[in-house]
PDB file of C-alpha atoms in Angstrom:
ATOM      1  CA  UNK A   1      23.155   0.818 -20.018  1.00 82.00           C
ATOM      2  CA  UNK A   2      24.057   0.464 -16.355  1.00 90.00           C
ATOM      3  CA  UNK A   3      22.496  -1.657 -13.661  1.00 95.00           C
ATOM      4  CA  UNK A   4      20.155   0.102 -11.265  1.00 97.00           C
ATOM      5  CA  UNK A   5      21.013  -0.532  -7.637  1.00 97.00           C
ATOM      6  CA  UNK A   6      19.438   1.007  -4.532  1.00 97.00           C
ATOM      7  CA  UNK A   7      19.773   0.160  -0.859  1.00 97.00           C
ATOM      8  CA  UNK A   8      16.537  -0.438   1.022  1.00 97.00           C
ATOM      9  CA  UNK A   9      15.203   2.058   3.595  1.00 96.00           C
ATOM     10  CA  UNK A  10      12.435   1.668   6.228  1.00 94.00           C
ATOM     11  CA  UNK A  11       9.950   2.834   3.583  1.00 96.00           C
ATOM     12  CA  UNK A  12      11.457   1.850   0.246  1.00 97.00           C
ATOM     13  CA  UNK A  13      12.628  -1.511  -1.097  1.00 98.00           C
ATOM     14  CA  UNK A  14      16.115  -2.455  -2.173  1.00 98.00           C
ATOM     15  CA  UNK A  15      16.401  -2.521  -5.967  1.00 98.00           C
ATOM     16  CA  UNK A  16      18.741  -4.528  -8.141  1.00 98.00           C
ATOM     17  CA  UNK A  17      18.030  -4.319 -11.874  1.00 98.00           C
ATOM     18  CA  UNK A  18      20.811  -6.063 -13.804  1.00 97.00           C
ATOM     19  CA  UNK A  19      20.572  -5.603 -17.557  1.00 95.00           C
ATOM     20  CA  UNK A  20      23.483  -8.020 -18.201  1.00 95.00           C
ATOM     21  CA  UNK A  21      21.572 -10.994 -16.720  1.00 96.00           C
ATOM     22  CA  UNK A  22      17.932  -9.898 -16.932  1.00 97.00           C
ATOM     23  CA  UNK A  23      17.555 -10.392 -13.197  1.00 97.00           C
ATOM     24  CA  UNK A  24      15.417  -7.721 -11.560  1.00 98.00           C
ATOM     25  CA  UNK A  25      14.819  -7.587  -7.801  1.00 97.00           C
ATOM     26  CA  UNK A  26      12.521  -5.591  -5.546  1.00 97.00           C
ATOM     27  CA  UNK A  27      12.900  -6.501  -1.873  1.00 97.00           C
ATOM     28  CA  UNK A  28      11.754  -5.177   1.470  1.00 97.00           C
ATOM     29  CA  UNK A  29       9.071  -2.559   2.084  1.00 97.00           C
ATOM     30  CA  UNK A  30       7.398  -0.183  -0.297  1.00 97.00           C
ATOM     31  CA  UNK A  31       5.439   2.286   1.806  1.00 97.00           C
ATOM     32  CA  UNK A  32       6.616   5.792   0.824  1.00 95.00           C
ATOM     33  CA  UNK A  33       4.190   8.745   0.941  1.00 92.00           C
ATOM     34  CA  UNK A  34       5.246   9.684  -2.578  1.00 90.00           C
ATOM     35  CA  UNK A  35       5.560   6.504  -4.594  1.00 92.00           C
ATOM     36  CA  UNK A  36       5.779   8.172  -8.006  1.00 90.00           C
ATOM     37  CA  UNK A  37       8.998   9.877  -6.998  1.00 93.00           C
ATOM     38  CA  UNK A  38      10.513   6.519  -6.020  1.00 96.00           C
ATOM     39  CA  UNK A  39       9.210   4.431  -8.924  1.00 96.00           C
ATOM     40  CA  UNK A  40       9.693   6.851 -11.831  1.00 95.00           C
ATOM     41  CA  UNK A  41      13.440   6.049 -12.274  1.00 97.00           C
ATOM     42  CA  UNK A  42      12.691   2.310 -12.035  1.00 97.00           C
ATOM     43  CA  UNK A  43       9.977   2.513 -14.683  1.00 96.00           C
ATOM     44  CA  UNK A  44      12.232   4.662 -16.890  1.00 96.00           C
ATOM     45  CA  UNK A  45      15.023   2.074 -16.498  1.00 97.00           C
ATOM     46  CA  UNK A  46      12.735  -0.743 -17.675  1.00 96.00           C
ATOM     47  CA  UNK A  47      11.613   1.477 -20.542  1.00 95.00           C
ATOM     48  CA  UNK A  48      15.234   1.698 -21.726  1.00 95.00           C
ATOM     49  CA  UNK A  49      15.874  -1.992 -20.962  1.00 96.00           C
ATOM     50  CA  UNK A  50      12.854  -2.895 -23.135  1.00 94.00           C
ATOM     51  CA  UNK A  51      14.705  -1.624 -26.219  1.00 93.00           C
ATOM     52  CA  UNK A  52      17.415  -4.284 -25.860  1.00 93.00           C
ATOM     53  CA  UNK A  53      16.333  -6.842 -23.254  1.00 95.00           C
ATOM     54  CA  UNK A  54      17.843 -10.240 -22.426  1.00 96.00           C
ATOM     55  CA  UNK A  55      15.903 -13.108 -24.018  1.00 96.00           C
ATOM     56  CA  UNK A  56      14.805 -14.072 -20.518  1.00 97.00           C
ATOM     57  CA  UNK A  57      14.016 -11.625 -17.715  1.00 97.00           C
ATOM     58  CA  UNK A  58      12.960 -12.542 -14.206  1.00 98.00           C
ATOM     59  CA  UNK A  59      11.506 -10.048 -11.746  1.00 98.00           C
ATOM     60  CA  UNK A  60      11.803 -11.162  -8.136  1.00 98.00           C
ATOM     61  CA  UNK A  61       9.267  -9.368  -5.963  1.00 98.00           C
ATOM     62  CA  UNK A  62       9.854  -9.993  -2.286  1.00 97.00           C
ATOM     63  CA  UNK A  63       7.905  -7.414  -0.318  1.00 97.00           C
ATOM     64  CA  UNK A  64       6.947  -7.518   3.308  1.00 96.00           C
ATOM     65  CA  UNK A  65       4.622  -4.520   2.994  1.00 96.00           C
ATOM     66  CA  UNK A  66       3.449  -2.222   0.219  1.00 96.00           C
ATOM     67  CA  UNK A  67       0.977   0.650   0.406  1.00 95.00           C
ATOM     68  CA  UNK A  68      -1.841   1.437  -2.023  1.00 93.00           C
ATOM     69  CA  UNK A  69       0.187   4.356  -3.348  1.00 90.00           C
ATOM     70  CA  UNK A  70       2.899   1.873  -4.415  1.00 94.00           C
ATOM     71  CA  UNK A  71       0.424  -0.640  -5.795  1.00 94.00           C
ATOM     72  CA  UNK A  72      -0.341   1.493  -8.854  1.00 91.00           C
ATOM     73  CA  UNK A  73       3.366   2.127  -9.484  1.00 93.00           C
ATOM     74  CA  UNK A  74       4.125  -1.594  -9.206  1.00 95.00           C
ATOM     75  CA  UNK A  75       1.370  -2.201 -11.769  1.00 94.00           C
ATOM     76  CA  UNK A  76       3.018   0.340 -14.100  1.00 93.00           C
ATOM     77  CA  UNK A  77       6.306  -1.534 -13.691  1.00 96.00           C
ATOM     78  CA  UNK A  78       4.611  -4.812 -14.647  1.00 97.00           C
ATOM     79  CA  UNK A  79       3.048  -3.091 -17.656  1.00 95.00           C
ATOM     80  CA  UNK A  80       6.508  -2.076 -18.901  1.00 96.00           C
ATOM     81  CA  UNK A  81       7.577  -5.718 -18.566  1.00 96.00           C
ATOM     82  CA  UNK A  82       4.500  -6.753 -20.564  1.00 95.00           C
ATOM     83  CA  UNK A  83       5.998  -4.745 -23.433  1.00 94.00           C
ATOM     84  CA  UNK A  84       9.281  -6.674 -23.098  1.00 95.00           C
ATOM     85  CA  UNK A  85       7.292  -9.887 -23.328  1.00 94.00           C
ATOM     86  CA  UNK A  86       5.281  -8.510 -26.242  1.00 91.00           C
ATOM     87  CA  UNK A  87       8.409  -8.401 -28.407  1.00 92.00           C
ATOM     88  CA  UNK A  88       8.934 -12.163 -28.064  1.00 92.00           C
ATOM     89  CA  UNK A  89      11.085 -12.272 -24.930  1.00 96.00           C
ATOM     90  CA  UNK A  90      10.505 -14.438 -21.925  1.00 97.00           C
ATOM     91  CA  UNK A  91       9.428 -12.591 -18.791  1.00 98.00           C
ATOM     92  CA  UNK A  92       8.517 -14.142 -15.440  1.00 98.00           C
ATOM     93  CA  UNK A  93       7.483 -12.612 -12.148  1.00 98.00           C
ATOM     94  CA  UNK A  94       8.454 -14.552  -9.037  1.00 98.00           C
ATOM     95  CA  UNK A  95       6.069 -13.268  -6.365  1.00 98.00           C
ATOM     96  CA  UNK A  96       7.330 -14.145  -2.889  1.00 98.00           C
ATOM     97  CA  UNK A  97       5.115 -14.162   0.177  1.00 97.00           C
ATOM     98  CA  UNK A  98       5.792 -15.097   3.775  1.00 95.00           C
ATOM     99  CA  UNK A  99       4.227 -18.378   4.903  1.00 93.00           C
ATOM    100  CA  UNK A 100       1.896 -16.613   7.344  1.00 90.00           C
ATOM    101  CA  UNK A 101       0.871 -13.838   4.938  1.00 95.00           C
ATOM    102  CA  UNK A 102      -2.184 -14.889   2.960  1.00 95.00           C
ATOM    103  CA  UNK A 103      -2.892 -11.215   2.128  1.00 96.00           C
ATOM    104  CA  UNK A 104       0.419 -10.904   0.248  1.00 97.00           C
ATOM    105  CA  UNK A 105      -0.376 -14.063  -1.728  1.00 97.00           C
ATOM    106  CA  UNK A 106      -3.782 -12.568  -2.646  1.00 97.00           C
ATOM    107  CA  UNK A 107      -2.088  -9.318  -3.694  1.00 97.00           C
ATOM    108  CA  UNK A 108       0.112 -11.305  -6.071  1.00 98.00           C
ATOM    109  CA  UNK A 109      -2.910 -13.121  -7.456  1.00 97.00           C
ATOM    110  CA  UNK A 110      -4.631  -9.773  -8.021  1.00 97.00           C
ATOM    111  CA  UNK A 111      -1.717  -8.595 -10.198  1.00 97.00           C
ATOM    112  CA  UNK A 112      -1.624 -11.957 -11.947  1.00 97.00           C
ATOM    113  CA  UNK A 113      -5.282 -11.443 -12.936  1.00 95.00           C
ATOM    114  CA  UNK A 114      -4.561  -7.991 -14.421  1.00 95.00           C
ATOM    115  CA  UNK A 115      -1.157  -8.505 -16.063  1.00 96.00           C
ATOM    116  CA  UNK A 116      -0.302 -10.675 -19.036  1.00 95.00           C
ATOM    117  CA  UNK A 117       2.946 -12.126 -17.658  1.00 97.00           C
ATOM    118  CA  UNK A 118       3.430 -15.589 -16.093  1.00 97.00           C
ATOM    119  CA  UNK A 119       3.579 -15.361 -12.294  1.00 97.00           C
ATOM    120  CA  UNK A 120       5.020 -17.940  -9.931  1.00 98.00           C
ATOM    121  CA  UNK A 121       3.974 -17.732  -6.296  1.00 98.00           C
ATOM    122  CA  UNK A 122       6.801 -18.649  -3.957  1.00 97.00           C
ATOM    123  CA  UNK A 123       6.279 -19.204  -0.254  1.00 96.00           C
ATOM    124  CA  UNK A 124       9.203 -18.145   1.947  1.00 95.00           C
ATOM    125  CA  UNK A 125       9.847 -18.133   5.675  1.00 89.00           C
ATOM    126  CA  UNK A 126      10.849 -14.490   5.927  1.00 84.00           C
ATOM    127  CA  UNK A 127      11.563 -11.586   3.574  1.00 81.00           C
ATOM    128  CA  UNK A 128      15.340 -11.061   3.214  1.00 73.00           C
ATOM    129  CA  UNK A 129      17.038  -8.222   5.026  1.00 61.00           C
ATOM    130  CA  UNK A 130      14.335  -7.505   7.632  1.00 58.00           C
TER     131      UNK A 130
ATOM    132  CA  UNK B   1      -1.664   1.560  22.597  1.00 90.00           C
ATOM    133  CA  UNK B   2      -0.860   4.875  20.987  1.00 93.00           C
ATOM    134  CA  UNK B   3      -2.483   8.216  20.370  1.00 94.00           C
ATOM    135  CA  UNK B   4      -1.296  11.239  18.491  1.00 92.00           C
ATOM    136  CA  UNK B   5      -2.658  14.654  17.608  1.00 91.00           C
ATOM    137  CA  UNK B   6      -0.766  17.015  15.402  1.00 88.00           C
ATOM    138  CA  UNK B   7       0.560  17.673  11.944  1.00 86.00           C
ATOM    139  CA  UNK B   8       2.053  14.605  10.329  1.00 87.00           C
ATOM    140  CA  UNK B   9       5.277  14.613   8.371  1.00 89.00           C
ATOM    141  CA  UNK B  10       6.806  11.696   6.468  1.00 91.00           C
ATOM    142  CA  UNK B  11       9.471  11.366   9.191  1.00 93.00           C
ATOM    143  CA  UNK B  12       6.851  11.330  11.930  1.00 93.00           C
ATOM    144  CA  UNK B  13       4.888   8.608  10.120  1.00 94.00           C
ATOM    145  CA  UNK B  14       8.077   6.500   9.941  1.00 95.00           C
ATOM    146  CA  UNK B  15       8.615   6.971  13.679  1.00 95.00           C
ATOM    147  CA  UNK B  16       4.978   6.179  14.575  1.00 95.00           C
ATOM    148  CA  UNK B  17       5.002   3.060  12.390  1.00 96.00           C
ATOM    149  CA  UNK B  18       8.199   1.882  14.098  1.00 96.00           C
ATOM    150  CA  UNK B  19       6.521   2.343  17.462  1.00 96.00           C
ATOM    151  CA  UNK B  20       3.376   0.510  16.357  1.00 96.00           C
ATOM    152  CA  UNK B  21       5.445  -2.352  14.993  1.00 96.00           C
ATOM    153  CA  UNK B  22       7.353  -2.795  18.258  1.00 96.00           C
ATOM    154  CA  UNK B  23       4.145  -2.717  20.315  1.00 96.00           C
ATOM    155  CA  UNK B  24       2.445  -5.216  18.025  1.00 96.00           C
ATOM    156  CA  UNK B  25       5.403  -7.593  18.387  1.00 95.00           C
ATOM    157  CA  UNK B  26       4.769  -7.588  22.126  1.00 95.00           C
ATOM    158  CA  UNK B  27       0.963  -7.706  22.053  1.00 95.00           C
ATOM    159  CA  UNK B  28      -0.078  -9.913  19.149  1.00 95.00           C
ATOM    160  CA  UNK B  29       1.217 -13.458  18.566  1.00 95.00           C
ATOM    161  CA  UNK B  30      -0.353 -13.942  15.095  1.00 95.00           C
ATOM    162  CA  UNK B  31       1.843 -12.564  12.310  1.00 95.00           C
ATOM    163  CA  UNK B  32      -1.072 -12.084   9.890  1.00 96.00           C
ATOM    164  CA  UNK B  33      -2.943  -9.963  12.449  1.00 97.00           C
ATOM    165  CA  UNK B  34       0.194  -7.892  13.184  1.00 97.00           C
ATOM    166  CA  UNK B  35       0.605  -7.261   9.459  1.00 97.00           C
ATOM    167  CA  UNK B  36      -3.048  -6.334   8.960  1.00 97.00           C
ATOM    168  CA  UNK B  37      -2.969  -3.833  11.838  1.00 98.00           C
ATOM    169  CA  UNK B  38       0.309  -2.375  10.554  1.00 98.00           C
ATOM    170  CA  UNK B  39      -1.128  -2.021   7.052  1.00 98.00           C
ATOM    171  CA  UNK B  40      -4.322  -0.348   8.301  1.00 98.00           C
ATOM    172  CA  UNK B  41      -2.350   2.077  10.516  1.00 97.00           C
ATOM    173  CA  UNK B  42      -0.029   2.906   7.608  1.00 97.00           C
ATOM    174  CA  UNK B  43      -2.875   3.591   5.155  1.00 95.00           C
ATOM    175  CA  UNK B  44      -4.781   5.640   7.741  1.00 95.00           C
ATOM    176  CA  UNK B  45      -1.718   7.757   8.637  1.00 94.00           C
ATOM    177  CA  UNK B  46      -0.950   8.343   4.973  1.00 92.00           C
ATOM    178  CA  UNK B  47      -4.578   9.314   4.334  1.00 90.00           C
ATOM    179  CA  UNK B  48      -4.230  11.891   7.109  1.00 89.00           C
ATOM    180  CA  UNK B  49      -0.902  13.037   5.684  1.00 89.00           C
ATOM    181  CA  UNK B  50      -2.347  13.561   2.206  1.00 84.00           C
ATOM    182  CA  UNK B  51      -5.566  15.182   3.405  1.00 78.00           C
ATOM    183  CA  UNK B  52      -4.218  17.586   6.006  1.00 70.00           C
ATOM    184  CA  UNK B  53      -1.583  19.739   4.437  1.00 55.00           C
ATOM    185  CA  UNK B  54       0.842  21.285   6.894  1.00 50.00           C
ATOM    186  CA  UNK B  55       0.820  24.691   5.228  1.00 51.00           C
ATOM    187  CA  UNK B  56      -2.941  24.991   5.636  1.00 56.00           C
ATOM    188  CA  UNK B  57      -3.405  23.324   8.989  1.00 53.00           C
ATOM    189  CA  UNK B  58      -4.217  25.604  11.836  1.00 60.00           C
ATOM    190  CA  UNK B  59      -3.673  24.515  15.405  1.00 57.00           C
ATOM    191  CA  UNK B  60      -7.231  23.237  15.769  1.00 61.00           C
ATOM    192  CA  UNK B  61      -7.229  21.519  12.383  1.00 69.00           C
ATOM    193  CA  UNK B  62      -4.666  18.845  13.107  1.00 80.00           C
ATOM    194  CA  UNK B  63      -5.365  15.191  12.510  1.00 88.00           C
ATOM    195  CA  UNK B  64      -5.813  12.678  15.302  1.00 93.00           C
ATOM    196  CA  UNK B  65      -5.063   8.982  15.499  1.00 95.00           C
ATOM    197  CA  UNK B  66      -5.826   6.539  18.304  1.00 97.00           C
ATOM    198  CA  UNK B  67      -4.740   2.923  18.139  1.00 97.00           C
ATOM    199  CA  UNK B  68      -6.242   0.731  20.830  1.00 96.00           C
ATOM    200  CA  UNK B  69      -6.509  -2.871  21.844  1.00 95.00           C
ATOM    201  CA  UNK B  70     -10.146  -3.960  22.115  1.00 95.00           C
ATOM    202  CA  UNK B  71     -12.029  -7.091  23.188  1.00 94.00           C
ATOM    203  CA  UNK B  72     -12.091  -8.312  19.619  1.00 93.00           C
ATOM    204  CA  UNK B  73      -8.629  -7.245  18.462  1.00 96.00           C
ATOM    205  CA  UNK B  74      -7.460  -3.775  17.524  1.00 98.00           C
ATOM    206  CA  UNK B  75      -9.105  -0.482  16.659  1.00 98.00           C
ATOM    207  CA  UNK B  76      -7.530   2.210  14.496  1.00 98.00           C
ATOM    208  CA  UNK B  77      -9.378   5.516  14.810  1.00 98.00           C
ATOM    209  CA  UNK B  78      -8.417   8.560  12.766  1.00 96.00           C
ATOM    210  CA  UNK B  79     -10.002  11.960  12.398  1.00 95.00           C
ATOM    211  CA  UNK B  80      -9.404  15.032  10.293  1.00 92.00           C
ATOM    212  CA  UNK B  81     -11.137  18.127   8.983  1.00 90.00           C
ATOM    213  CA  UNK B  82     -12.192  18.091   5.377  1.00 90.00           C
ATOM    214  CA  UNK B  83     -13.904  20.252   2.791  1.00 89.00           C
ATOM    215  CA  UNK B  84     -17.702  19.893   3.214  1.00 93.00           C
ATOM    216  CA  UNK B  85     -18.029  19.818  -0.573  1.00 92.00           C
ATOM    217  CA  UNK B  86     -16.276  16.430  -0.675  1.00 90.00           C
ATOM    218  CA  UNK B  87     -18.351  14.782   2.050  1.00 94.00           C
ATOM    219  CA  UNK B  88     -21.026  13.205  -0.148  1.00 94.00           C
ATOM    220  CA  UNK B  89     -18.479  11.640  -2.503  1.00 92.00           C
ATOM    221  CA  UNK B  90     -16.527  10.128   0.398  1.00 92.00           C
ATOM    222  CA  UNK B  91     -19.724   8.929   2.104  1.00 95.00           C
ATOM    223  CA  UNK B  92     -20.849   7.230  -1.123  1.00 94.00           C
ATOM    224  CA  UNK B  93     -17.476   5.507  -1.460  1.00 93.00           C
ATOM    225  CA  UNK B  94     -17.567   4.280   2.162  1.00 95.00           C
ATOM    226  CA  UNK B  95     -21.155   3.041   1.814  1.00 97.00           C
ATOM    227  CA  UNK B  96     -20.304   1.227  -1.388  1.00 96.00           C
ATOM    228  CA  UNK B  97     -17.303  -0.453   0.275  1.00 96.00           C
ATOM    229  CA  UNK B  98     -19.368  -1.381   3.349  1.00 98.00           C
ATOM    230  CA  UNK B  99     -22.027  -3.025   1.173  1.00 98.00           C
ATOM    231  CA  UNK B 100     -19.552  -5.486  -0.363  1.00 97.00           C
ATOM    232  CA  UNK B 101     -18.488  -8.937   0.805  1.00 97.00           C
ATOM    233  CA  UNK B 102     -14.778  -9.963   0.655  1.00 96.00           C
ATOM    234  CA  UNK B 103     -14.986 -11.175  -2.961  1.00 97.00           C
ATOM    235  CA  UNK B 104     -16.807  -8.003  -4.001  1.00 97.00           C
ATOM    236  CA  UNK B 105     -14.124  -5.883  -2.307  1.00 97.00           C
ATOM    237  CA  UNK B 106     -11.410  -7.834  -4.074  1.00 97.00           C
ATOM    238  CA  UNK B 107     -13.081  -7.268  -7.465  1.00 96.00           C
ATOM    239  CA  UNK B 108     -13.553  -3.552  -6.764  1.00 95.00           C
ATOM    240  CA  UNK B 109      -9.877  -3.268  -5.754  1.00 94.00           C
ATOM    241  CA  UNK B 110      -8.703  -5.011  -8.924  1.00 94.00           C
ATOM    242  CA  UNK B 111     -10.977  -2.874 -11.120  1.00 92.00           C
ATOM    243  CA  UNK B 112      -9.815   0.375  -9.493  1.00 91.00           C
ATOM    244  CA  UNK B 113      -6.186  -0.691  -9.744  1.00 90.00           C
ATOM    245  CA  UNK B 114      -6.492  -1.667 -13.407  1.00 88.00           C
ATOM    246  CA  UNK B 115      -8.619   1.223 -14.685  1.00 82.00           C
ATOM    247  CA  UNK B 116      -5.659   3.605 -14.859  1.00 70.00           C
ATOM    248  CA  UNK B 117      -7.551   6.533 -13.397  1.00 68.00           C
ATOM    249  CA  UNK B 118      -6.359   6.075  -9.841  1.00 58.00           C
ATOM    250  CA  UNK B 119      -3.838   8.685  -8.740  1.00 60.00           C
ATOM    251  CA  UNK B 120      -0.969   7.261  -6.666  1.00 52.00           C
ATOM    252  CA  UNK B 121      -0.847  10.512  -4.701  1.00 55.00           C
ATOM    253  CA  UNK B 122      -3.812   9.312  -2.724  1.00 54.00           C
ATOM    254  CA  UNK B 123      -7.430  10.257  -2.750  1.00 47.00           C
ATOM    255  CA  UNK B 124      -8.645   7.412  -0.605  1.00 49.00           C
ATOM    256  CA  UNK B 125      -9.990   5.402  -3.541  1.00 78.00           C
ATOM    257  CA  UNK B 126      -7.826   2.304  -3.250  1.00 91.00           C
ATOM    258  CA  UNK B 127      -6.790   3.072   0.326  1.00 93.00           C
ATOM    259  CA  UNK B 128     -10.301   2.713   1.773  1.00 94.00           C
ATOM    260  CA  UNK B 129     -10.865  -0.548  -0.141  1.00 96.00           C
ATOM    261  CA  UNK B 130      -7.542  -1.943   1.076  1.00 96.00           C
ATOM    262  CA  UNK B 131      -8.356  -0.959   4.659  1.00 97.00           C
ATOM    263  CA  UNK B 132     -11.752  -2.689   4.392  1.00 97.00           C
ATOM    264  CA  UNK B 133     -10.152  -5.856   2.989  1.00 97.00           C
ATOM    265  CA  UNK B 134      -7.639  -6.047   5.837  1.00 97.00           C
ATOM    266  CA  UNK B 135     -10.290  -5.331   8.462  1.00 97.00           C
ATOM    267  CA  UNK B 136     -12.916  -7.787   7.305  1.00 95.00           C
ATOM    268  CA  UNK B 137     -15.447  -5.692   9.254  1.00 96.00           C
ATOM    269  CA  UNK B 138     -17.688  -2.800   8.324  1.00 97.00           C
ATOM    270  CA  UNK B 139     -15.942   0.561   8.466  1.00 98.00           C
ATOM    271  CA  UNK B 140     -17.398   2.877  11.107  1.00 98.00           C
ATOM    272  CA  UNK B 141     -17.424   6.524  10.156  1.00 98.00           C
ATOM    273  CA  UNK B 142     -18.947   9.852  10.996  1.00 98.00           C
ATOM    274  CA  UNK B 143     -19.146  13.378   9.648  1.00 97.00           C
ATOM    275  CA  UNK B 144     -19.628  16.306  12.022  1.00 96.00           C
ATOM    276  CA  UNK B 145     -20.151  19.703  10.356  1.00 95.00           C
ATOM    277  CA  UNK B 146     -17.936  22.299  12.040  1.00 90.00           C
ATOM    278  CA  UNK B 147     -18.469  25.456  10.021  1.00 89.00           C
ATOM    279  CA  UNK B 148     -19.001  26.533   6.418  1.00 89.00           C
ATOM    280  CA  UNK B 149     -15.569  25.368   5.298  1.00 88.00           C
ATOM    281  CA  UNK B 150     -14.843  22.435   7.593  1.00 90.00           C
ATOM    282  CA  UNK B 151     -16.428  19.115   8.422  1.00 93.00           C
ATOM    283  CA  UNK B 152     -14.812  16.705  10.846  1.00 93.00           C
ATOM    284  CA  UNK B 153     -14.445  13.193   9.421  1.00 95.00           C
ATOM    285  CA  UNK B 154     -13.741  10.244  11.690  1.00 97.00           C
ATOM    286  CA  UNK B 155     -13.030   6.674  10.662  1.00 97.00           C
ATOM    287  CA  UNK B 156     -12.802   3.669  12.958  1.00 98.00           C
ATOM    288  CA  UNK B 157     -11.342   0.452  11.597  1.00 98.00           C
ATOM    289  CA  UNK B 158     -11.570  -2.760  13.617  1.00 98.00           C
ATOM    290  CA  UNK B 159      -9.029  -5.492  12.971  1.00 98.00           C
ATOM    291  CA  UNK B 160     -10.056  -8.758  14.650  1.00 97.00           C
ATOM    292  CA  UNK B 161      -7.379 -10.939  16.199  1.00 93.00           C
TER     293      UNK B 161
END
């Protein structure tokens, strides 16, 4: 399968899903009016990746903003990664939040409470590519 | 700070958010407050977008948004016409949200997110809870019956600075 790469826009994050390394990245802003349209190909990609994943996968989430429409889609993405973990592979989510953004830290903790994947909370100065 | 009346498109929301962001950079020194106001404006505009469809909107049925600086911080006021049949459900949701403290709101958000029934297309379920969490204040709202098929809904969200 091929890597999935998308440039960021003012309303959608940059995406870099690399099946050869197991490194998955979501960076920027996720505030589209129609989140399903944006996330469906990402979720489908992870679905295919789950059939033959790397032994260790790391999802880097580095979002400055996301809307409630995206929040459900992001949950669906995590759920697909739960399946990867369920077949004995290592999966980690690195949840980045800006030092002055307590709300984004809480949002990460909310997902952590719902999803059965180890999360690491990482404080950063500023989201890349702003 | 900004007011708008009309039919929203995705492009227009992008432009309005860009404008709000630039104004907030000038007006508000605290990054967390800037982000909370931006988030509330975004959710409110997208609520309007999802609940006033361009193909149905008549000239007098457009949504309105007013973003203002207040003594305590910022106010984000939106208004739109809605189906009177949905008023009681929305009122119950708003009252439920207003009755909760921050921990209660957080639990409700997590439960709604996890229950799998929420539609990402909108519907105000998660949106209203998120807005209330960012605001930290009670949501102010009103319903004014217009005619048999339209009620005007207004929502004012205060974001303290």
